[in-house]
Amino acid sequence: MDSEPQISVIIPVLYGDDCWKTLLADLTSFPDSSEFLFVSNSEQPAEFSELIHQFQLEERSHWYQTLVGRAHQMNYGAAQASRSHLLFLHADSGLSETGIQRLIQSLKSHPNALHYFNLKFQDQSFFLMQLNTWGVYFRSHVLGIPFGDQGLCLSCALFHELGCFDESAPYGEDHLLVWKARRGRIRLQCTGAEIQTSARKYQQQGWFKMTVKHLWLTIRQAVPQFILLLKERIGSWFQGKAPSSSS
């Protein structure tokens, strides 16, 4: 019987963001072997100890203070992790017990893959947010580019093999990690379950502005990565076609 994969859940928290409080209830559905690493550029909040005690998570929850920057925070969390697999989870995410079980099954079926969830916005009260949900599905399933808000999960060994998150990137460290996986011919595996994320930025800054901004930044970063991938694949093809020295 295959043993269940043990998971370190790494949660980057920006100074002043309290979304992590809502996430605690979802974390109780993870197996007892899991650990939860909150990594922030702020000190441990006064209520942290009380809240994790309330949800009976105190034995496996830790708060770390480090430099600002999501890539740095996630790399720092990965360095502290003691489990075999890493799940990078945004603080404003929502995961059901079913979703967690689907992740575990996906890890057991494809231990060497990079796993992700289907994204659903928590507030889809207007049609435009549903368009974004469909767009994310197309981007991740058809184009093969899931993003960090879809809960990227992979083995600790594979994460370090890929070189961790690029802390020098001005944005899109999750996007770049996925491209590294694709260049390394790593399987991208959807769990088939949903992960929820907040739509607050779209509400605060406007749907059109945020959608166009994200689309432009994605294309700007994806094009050179695609060209690099294409060059490597063509190079590998020519190497395979080249006559051996013994022939």
mmCIF file of C-alpha atoms in Angstrom:
data_model
loop_
_atom_site.group_PDB
_atom_site.id
_atom_site.type_symbol
_atom_site.label_atom_id
_atom_site.label_comp_id
_atom_site.label_asym_id
_atom_site.label_seq_id
_atom_site.Cartn_x
_atom_site.Cartn_y
_atom_site.Cartn_z
ATOM 1 C CA MET A 1 0.000 0.000 0.000
ATOM 2 C CA ASP A 2 1.431 3.352 -1.026
ATOM 3 C CA SER A 3 2.103 5.739 1.844
ATOM 4 C CA GLU A 4 0.425 9.115 1.685
ATOM 5 C CA PRO A 5 2.663 11.971 0.522
ATOM 6 C CA GLN A 6 3.548 14.354 3.331
ATOM 7 C CA ILE A 7 2.969 18.004 2.518
ATOM 8 C CA SER A 8 4.540 21.255 3.674
ATOM 9 C CA VAL A 9 2.053 24.031 2.920
ATOM 10 C CA ILE A 10 3.921 27.296 2.336
ATOM 11 C CA ILE A 11 1.840 30.451 2.644
ATOM 12 C CA PRO A 12 3.438 33.818 1.773
ATOM 13 C CA VAL A 13 1.800 36.662 3.692
ATOM 14 C CA LEU A 14 2.231 40.321 2.794
ATOM 15 C CA TYR A 15 2.510 42.845 5.618
ATOM 16 C CA GLY A 16 -0.956 43.980 6.673
ATOM 17 C CA ASP A 17 -2.798 41.152 4.894
ATOM 18 C CA ASP A 18 -5.058 39.160 7.222
ATOM 19 C CA CYS A 19 -6.523 36.710 4.669
ATOM 20 C CA TRP A 20 -4.544 33.931 6.331
ATOM 21 C CA LYS A 21 -7.059 33.960 9.199
ATOM 22 C CA THR A 22 -9.834 32.739 6.903
ATOM 23 C CA LEU A 23 -7.543 30.070 5.446
ATOM 24 C CA LEU A 24 -6.980 28.386 8.833
ATOM 25 C CA ALA A 25 -10.317 26.565 8.767
ATOM 26 C CA ASP A 26 -9.413 24.959 5.424
ATOM 27 C CA LEU A 27 -6.026 23.817 6.719
ATOM 28 C CA THR A 28 -7.698 21.564 9.293
ATOM 29 C CA SER A 29 -8.671 19.202 6.443
ATOM 30 C CA PHE A 30 -5.048 18.385 5.626
ATOM 31 C CA PRO A 31 -3.644 15.106 6.987
ATOM 32 C CA ASP A 32 -2.041 15.239 10.430
ATOM 33 C CA SER A 33 1.346 14.677 8.797
ATOM 34 C CA SER A 34 1.173 18.084 7.077
ATOM 35 C CA GLU A 35 2.849 21.265 8.291
ATOM 36 C CA PHE A 36 1.961 24.902 7.643
ATOM 37 C CA LEU A 37 4.624 27.553 7.140
ATOM 38 C CA PHE A 38 3.472 31.172 7.122
ATOM 39 C CA VAL A 39 6.239 33.375 5.726
ATOM 40 C CA SER A 40 5.852 37.136 5.929
ATOM 41 C CA ASN A 41 7.752 40.399 5.902
ATOM 42 C CA SER A 42 6.019 41.252 9.186
ATOM 43 C CA GLU A 43 6.335 39.963 12.724
ATOM 44 C CA GLN A 44 4.097 37.173 13.952
ATOM 45 C CA PRO A 45 0.686 38.729 14.684
ATOM 46 C CA ALA A 46 -0.423 38.806 18.301
ATOM 47 C CA GLU A 47 -3.463 36.658 17.536
ATOM 48 C CA PHE A 48 -1.585 33.981 15.566
ATOM 49 C CA SER A 49 -0.923 31.666 18.521
ATOM 50 C CA GLU A 50 -4.490 31.933 19.765
ATOM 51 C CA LEU A 51 -6.004 31.226 16.346
ATOM 52 C CA ILE A 52 -3.869 28.200 15.501
ATOM 53 C CA HIS A 53 -4.678 26.831 18.965
ATOM 54 C CA GLN A 54 -8.370 27.374 18.267
ATOM 55 C CA PHE A 55 -8.095 25.280 15.081
ATOM 56 C CA GLN A 56 -5.779 22.733 16.752
ATOM 57 C CA LEU A 57 -2.937 23.532 14.374
ATOM 58 C CA GLU A 58 -0.394 24.783 16.916
ATOM 59 C CA GLU A 59 1.835 21.689 16.780
ATOM 60 C CA ARG A 60 2.431 22.001 13.038
ATOM 61 C CA SER A 61 2.135 25.708 12.257
ATOM 62 C CA HIS A 62 5.030 28.163 12.161
ATOM 63 C CA TRP A 63 5.364 31.863 11.406
ATOM 64 C CA TYR A 64 8.596 33.113 9.855
ATOM 65 C CA GLN A 65 9.608 36.712 9.293
ATOM 66 C CA THR A 66 11.858 37.451 6.346
ATOM 67 C CA LEU A 67 12.356 39.984 3.562
ATOM 68 C CA VAL A 68 9.572 41.349 1.385
ATOM 69 C CA GLY A 69 8.949 39.579 -1.926
ATOM 70 C CA ARG A 70 6.775 36.553 -2.636
ATOM 71 C CA ALA A 71 9.548 34.621 -4.427
ATOM 72 C CA HIS A 72 11.931 35.112 -1.508
ATOM 73 C CA GLN A 73 9.259 34.208 1.034
ATOM 74 C CA MET A 74 8.315 30.997 -0.773
ATOM 75 C CA ASN A 75 11.955 29.979 -1.212
ATOM 76 C CA TYR A 76 12.544 30.681 2.471
ATOM 77 C CA GLY A 77 9.559 28.543 3.397
ATOM 78 C CA ALA A 78 10.789 25.727 1.167
ATOM 79 C CA ALA A 79 14.166 25.858 2.920
ATOM 80 C CA GLN A 80 12.433 25.385 6.293
ATOM 81 C CA ALA A 81 10.093 22.638 5.068
ATOM 82 C CA SER A 82 10.532 19.122 6.427
ATOM 83 C CA ARG A 83 7.997 17.191 4.340
ATOM 84 C CA SER A 84 8.449 15.411 1.007
ATOM 85 C CA HIS A 85 6.141 17.701 -1.005
ATOM 86 C CA LEU A 86 5.628 21.456 -1.153
ATOM 87 C CA LEU A 87 2.291 23.165 -1.726
ATOM 88 C CA PHE A 88 2.576 26.902 -2.380
ATOM 89 C CA LEU A 89 -0.719 28.398 -1.301
ATOM 90 C CA HIS A 90 -1.738 32.050 -1.534
ATOM 91 C CA ALA A 91 -3.169 33.449 1.693
ATOM 92 C CA ASP A 92 -6.460 34.417 0.030
ATOM 93 C CA SER A 93 -7.067 30.879 -1.271
ATOM 94 C CA GLY A 94 -9.852 28.514 -0.316
ATOM 95 C CA LEU A 95 -9.592 24.709 -0.442
ATOM 96 C CA SER A 96 -12.276 22.160 0.362
ATOM 97 C CA GLU A 97 -11.670 18.824 2.049
ATOM 98 C CA THR A 98 -12.503 17.150 -1.271
ATOM 99 C CA GLY A 99 -9.922 19.308 -3.037
ATOM 100 C CA ILE A 100 -7.239 18.308 -0.553
ATOM 101 C CA GLN A 101 -8.060 14.624 -0.993
ATOM 102 C CA ARG A 102 -7.917 15.027 -4.773
ATOM 103 C CA LEU A 103 -4.472 16.605 -4.420
ATOM 104 C CA ILE A 104 -3.232 13.687 -2.339
ATOM 105 C CA GLN A 105 -4.551 11.194 -4.898
ATOM 106 C CA SER A 106 -2.930 13.186 -7.696
ATOM 107 C CA LEU A 107 0.416 13.173 -5.866
ATOM 108 C CA LYS A 108 0.203 9.414 -5.377
ATOM 109 C CA SER A 109 -0.689 8.803 -9.036
ATOM 110 C CA HIS A 110 1.921 11.183 -10.471
ATOM 111 C CA PRO A 111 4.659 11.738 -7.851
ATOM 112 C CA ASN A 112 7.058 13.389 -10.308
ATOM 113 C CA ALA A 113 4.607 15.924 -11.745
ATOM 114 C CA LEU A 114 3.888 19.578 -11.037
ATOM 115 C CA HIS A 115 0.317 19.647 -9.738
ATOM 116 C CA TYR A 116 -2.246 22.445 -9.784
ATOM 117 C CA PHE A 117 -5.957 23.118 -9.200
ATOM 118 C CA ASN A 118 -8.701 24.608 -11.331
ATOM 119 C CA LEU A 119 -9.182 28.224 -10.300
ATOM 120 C CA LYS A 120 -12.519 29.657 -9.255
ATOM 121 C CA PHE A 121 -13.046 33.239 -8.104
ATOM 122 C CA GLN A 122 -14.892 33.511 -4.801
ATOM 123 C CA ASP A 123 -17.119 36.280 -6.142
ATOM 124 C CA GLN A 124 -18.487 35.365 -9.568
ATOM 125 C CA SER A 125 -21.651 37.397 -9.199
ATOM 126 C CA PHE A 126 -21.084 39.076 -12.533
ATOM 127 C CA PHE A 127 -20.426 37.481 -15.912
ATOM 128 C CA LEU A 128 -17.022 39.072 -16.471
ATOM 129 C CA MET A 129 -15.437 37.107 -13.611
ATOM 130 C CA GLN A 130 -16.773 33.910 -15.178
ATOM 131 C CA LEU A 131 -14.898 34.902 -18.343
ATOM 132 C CA ASN A 132 -11.710 35.069 -16.289
ATOM 133 C CA THR A 133 -12.370 31.601 -14.871
ATOM 134 C CA TRP A 134 -12.733 30.220 -18.400
ATOM 135 C CA GLY A 135 -9.609 32.093 -19.438
ATOM 136 C CA VAL A 136 -7.595 30.546 -16.606
ATOM 137 C CA TYR A 137 -8.839 27.086 -17.594
ATOM 138 C CA PHE A 138 -7.755 27.664 -21.203
ATOM 139 C CA ARG A 139 -4.368 29.035 -20.123
ATOM 140 C CA SER A 140 -3.601 26.136 -17.793
ATOM 141 C CA HIS A 141 -5.147 23.177 -19.660
ATOM 142 C CA VAL A 142 -4.623 24.177 -23.304
ATOM 143 C CA LEU A 143 -1.549 26.413 -23.163
ATOM 144 C CA GLY A 144 -0.012 24.535 -20.228
ATOM 145 C CA ILE A 145 0.642 27.588 -18.055
ATOM 146 C CA PRO A 146 -0.951 27.324 -14.588
ATOM 147 C CA PHE A 147 -0.182 30.179 -12.193
ATOM 148 C CA GLY A 148 0.614 30.351 -8.492
ATOM 149 C CA ASP A 149 -2.929 31.180 -7.420
ATOM 150 C CA GLN A 150 -3.841 27.681 -8.645
ATOM 151 C CA GLY A 151 -1.871 26.093 -5.807
ATOM 152 C CA LEU A 152 1.331 24.718 -7.330
ATOM 153 C CA CYS A 153 2.477 21.508 -5.648
ATOM 154 C CA LEU A 154 5.543 19.377 -6.331
ATOM 155 C CA SER A 155 8.112 17.271 -4.554
ATOM 156 C CA CYS A 156 10.779 19.082 -2.590
ATOM 157 C CA ALA A 157 13.450 17.351 -4.687
ATOM 158 C CA LEU A 158 11.875 18.518 -7.957
ATOM 159 C CA PHE A 159 11.499 22.072 -6.661
ATOM 160 C CA HIS A 160 15.215 22.296 -5.932
ATOM 161 C CA GLU A 161 16.050 20.549 -9.210
ATOM 162 C CA LEU A 162 14.173 23.344 -11.022
ATOM 163 C CA GLY A 163 16.214 25.953 -9.177
ATOM 164 C CA CYS A 164 13.459 27.276 -6.869
ATOM 165 C CA PHE A 165 11.648 30.559 -7.567
ATOM 166 C CA ASP A 166 13.562 33.279 -9.401
ATOM 167 C CA GLU A 167 14.008 36.045 -6.817
ATOM 168 C CA SER A 168 15.454 38.405 -9.431
ATOM 169 C CA ALA A 169 12.253 38.402 -11.508
ATOM 170 C CA PRO A 170 10.215 41.618 -11.087
ATOM 171 C CA TYR A 171 7.016 39.541 -11.232
ATOM 172 C CA GLY A 172 5.698 36.138 -12.322
ATOM 173 C CA GLU A 173 8.048 33.905 -10.343
ATOM 174 C CA ASP A 174 5.359 31.197 -10.407
ATOM 175 C CA HIS A 175 4.977 31.569 -14.179
ATOM 176 C CA LEU A 176 8.737 31.171 -14.657
ATOM 177 C CA LEU A 177 8.837 28.045 -12.480
ATOM 178 C CA VAL A 178 6.197 26.445 -14.695
ATOM 179 C CA TRP A 179 8.268 27.239 -17.784
ATOM 180 C CA LYS A 180 11.300 25.626 -16.128
ATOM 181 C CA ALA A 181 9.185 22.529 -15.575
ATOM 182 C CA ARG A 182 8.064 22.503 -19.193
ATOM 183 C CA ARG A 183 11.627 22.861 -20.436
ATOM 184 C CA GLY A 184 12.550 19.942 -18.186
ATOM 185 C CA ARG A 185 9.688 17.900 -19.690
ATOM 186 C CA ILE A 186 7.982 17.692 -16.296
ATOM 187 C CA ARG A 187 4.349 16.637 -16.445
ATOM 188 C CA LEU A 188 1.793 19.317 -15.517
ATOM 189 C CA GLN A 189 -1.017 17.532 -13.706
ATOM 190 C CA CYS A 190 -4.360 19.065 -12.738
ATOM 191 C CA THR A 191 -5.918 17.594 -9.604
ATOM 192 C CA GLY A 192 -9.368 18.039 -11.127
ATOM 193 C CA ALA A 193 -10.509 19.924 -8.021
ATOM 194 C CA GLU A 194 -11.193 23.628 -7.538
ATOM 195 C CA ILE A 195 -9.248 26.169 -5.556
ATOM 196 C CA GLN A 196 -10.930 29.455 -4.768
ATOM 197 C CA THR A 197 -9.242 32.829 -4.821
ATOM 198 C CA SER A 198 -10.327 36.340 -3.976
ATOM 199 C CA ALA A 199 -11.610 38.690 -6.675
ATOM 200 C CA ARG A 200 -10.946 41.768 -4.528
ATOM 201 C CA LYS A 201 -8.282 43.265 -6.834
ATOM 202 C CA TYR A 202 -10.733 43.151 -9.726
ATOM 203 C CA GLN A 203 -13.376 44.779 -7.549
ATOM 204 C CA GLN A 204 -11.025 47.467 -6.245
ATOM 205 C CA GLN A 205 -9.138 48.328 -9.438
ATOM 206 C CA GLY A 206 -11.710 47.417 -12.076
ATOM 207 C CA TRP A 207 -12.193 44.261 -14.114
ATOM 208 C CA PHE A 208 -10.987 45.656 -17.451
ATOM 209 C CA LYS A 209 -7.856 47.283 -16.029
ATOM 210 C CA MET A 210 -6.773 44.185 -14.082
ATOM 211 C CA THR A 211 -7.564 41.742 -16.885
ATOM 212 C CA VAL A 212 -5.641 43.712 -19.512
ATOM 213 C CA LYS A 213 -2.713 44.228 -17.125
ATOM 214 C CA HIS A 214 -2.436 40.523 -16.300
ATOM 215 C CA LEU A 215 -2.781 39.540 -19.953
ATOM 216 C CA TRP A 216 -0.054 41.952 -21.052
ATOM 217 C CA LEU A 217 2.373 40.908 -18.290
ATOM 218 C CA THR A 218 1.777 37.236 -19.064
ATOM 219 C CA ILE A 219 2.422 37.642 -22.792
ATOM 220 C CA ARG A 220 5.477 39.794 -22.144
ATOM 221 C CA GLN A 221 7.005 37.097 -19.947
ATOM 222 C CA ALA A 222 5.748 34.057 -21.864
ATOM 223 C CA VAL A 223 7.027 34.936 -25.344
ATOM 224 C CA PRO A 224 10.775 34.812 -24.519
ATOM 225 C CA GLN A 225 10.198 31.662 -22.448
ATOM 226 C CA PHE A 226 8.409 30.002 -25.360
ATOM 227 C CA ILE A 227 11.229 30.963 -27.738
ATOM 228 C CA LEU A 228 13.757 29.480 -25.307
ATOM 229 C CA LEU A 229 11.718 26.281 -25.052
ATOM 230 C CA LEU A 230 11.454 26.072 -28.841
ATOM 231 C CA LYS A 231 15.213 26.529 -29.286
ATOM 232 C CA GLU A 232 15.944 23.770 -26.778
ATOM 233 C CA ARG A 233 13.472 21.364 -28.381
ATOM 234 C CA ILE A 234 14.840 22.045 -31.877
ATOM 235 C CA GLY A 235 18.393 21.618 -30.575
ATOM 236 C CA SER A 236 17.462 18.292 -28.981
ATOM 237 C CA TRP A 237 15.825 17.159 -32.211
ATOM 238 C CA PHE A 238 18.938 17.934 -34.267
ATOM 239 C CA GLN A 239 21.141 16.185 -31.701
ATOM 240 C CA GLY A 240 18.967 13.107 -32.030
ATOM 241 C CA LYS A 241 19.266 13.219 -35.833
ATOM 242 C CA ALA A 242 23.045 13.723 -35.872
ATOM 243 C CA PRO A 243 25.050 10.596 -36.869
ATOM 244 C CA SER A 244 26.977 8.989 -34.021
ATOM 245 C CA SER A 245 30.789 9.021 -34.084
ATOM 246 C CA SER A 246 30.847 5.227 -34.333
ATOM 247 C CA SER A 247 28.825 5.135 -37.568
#
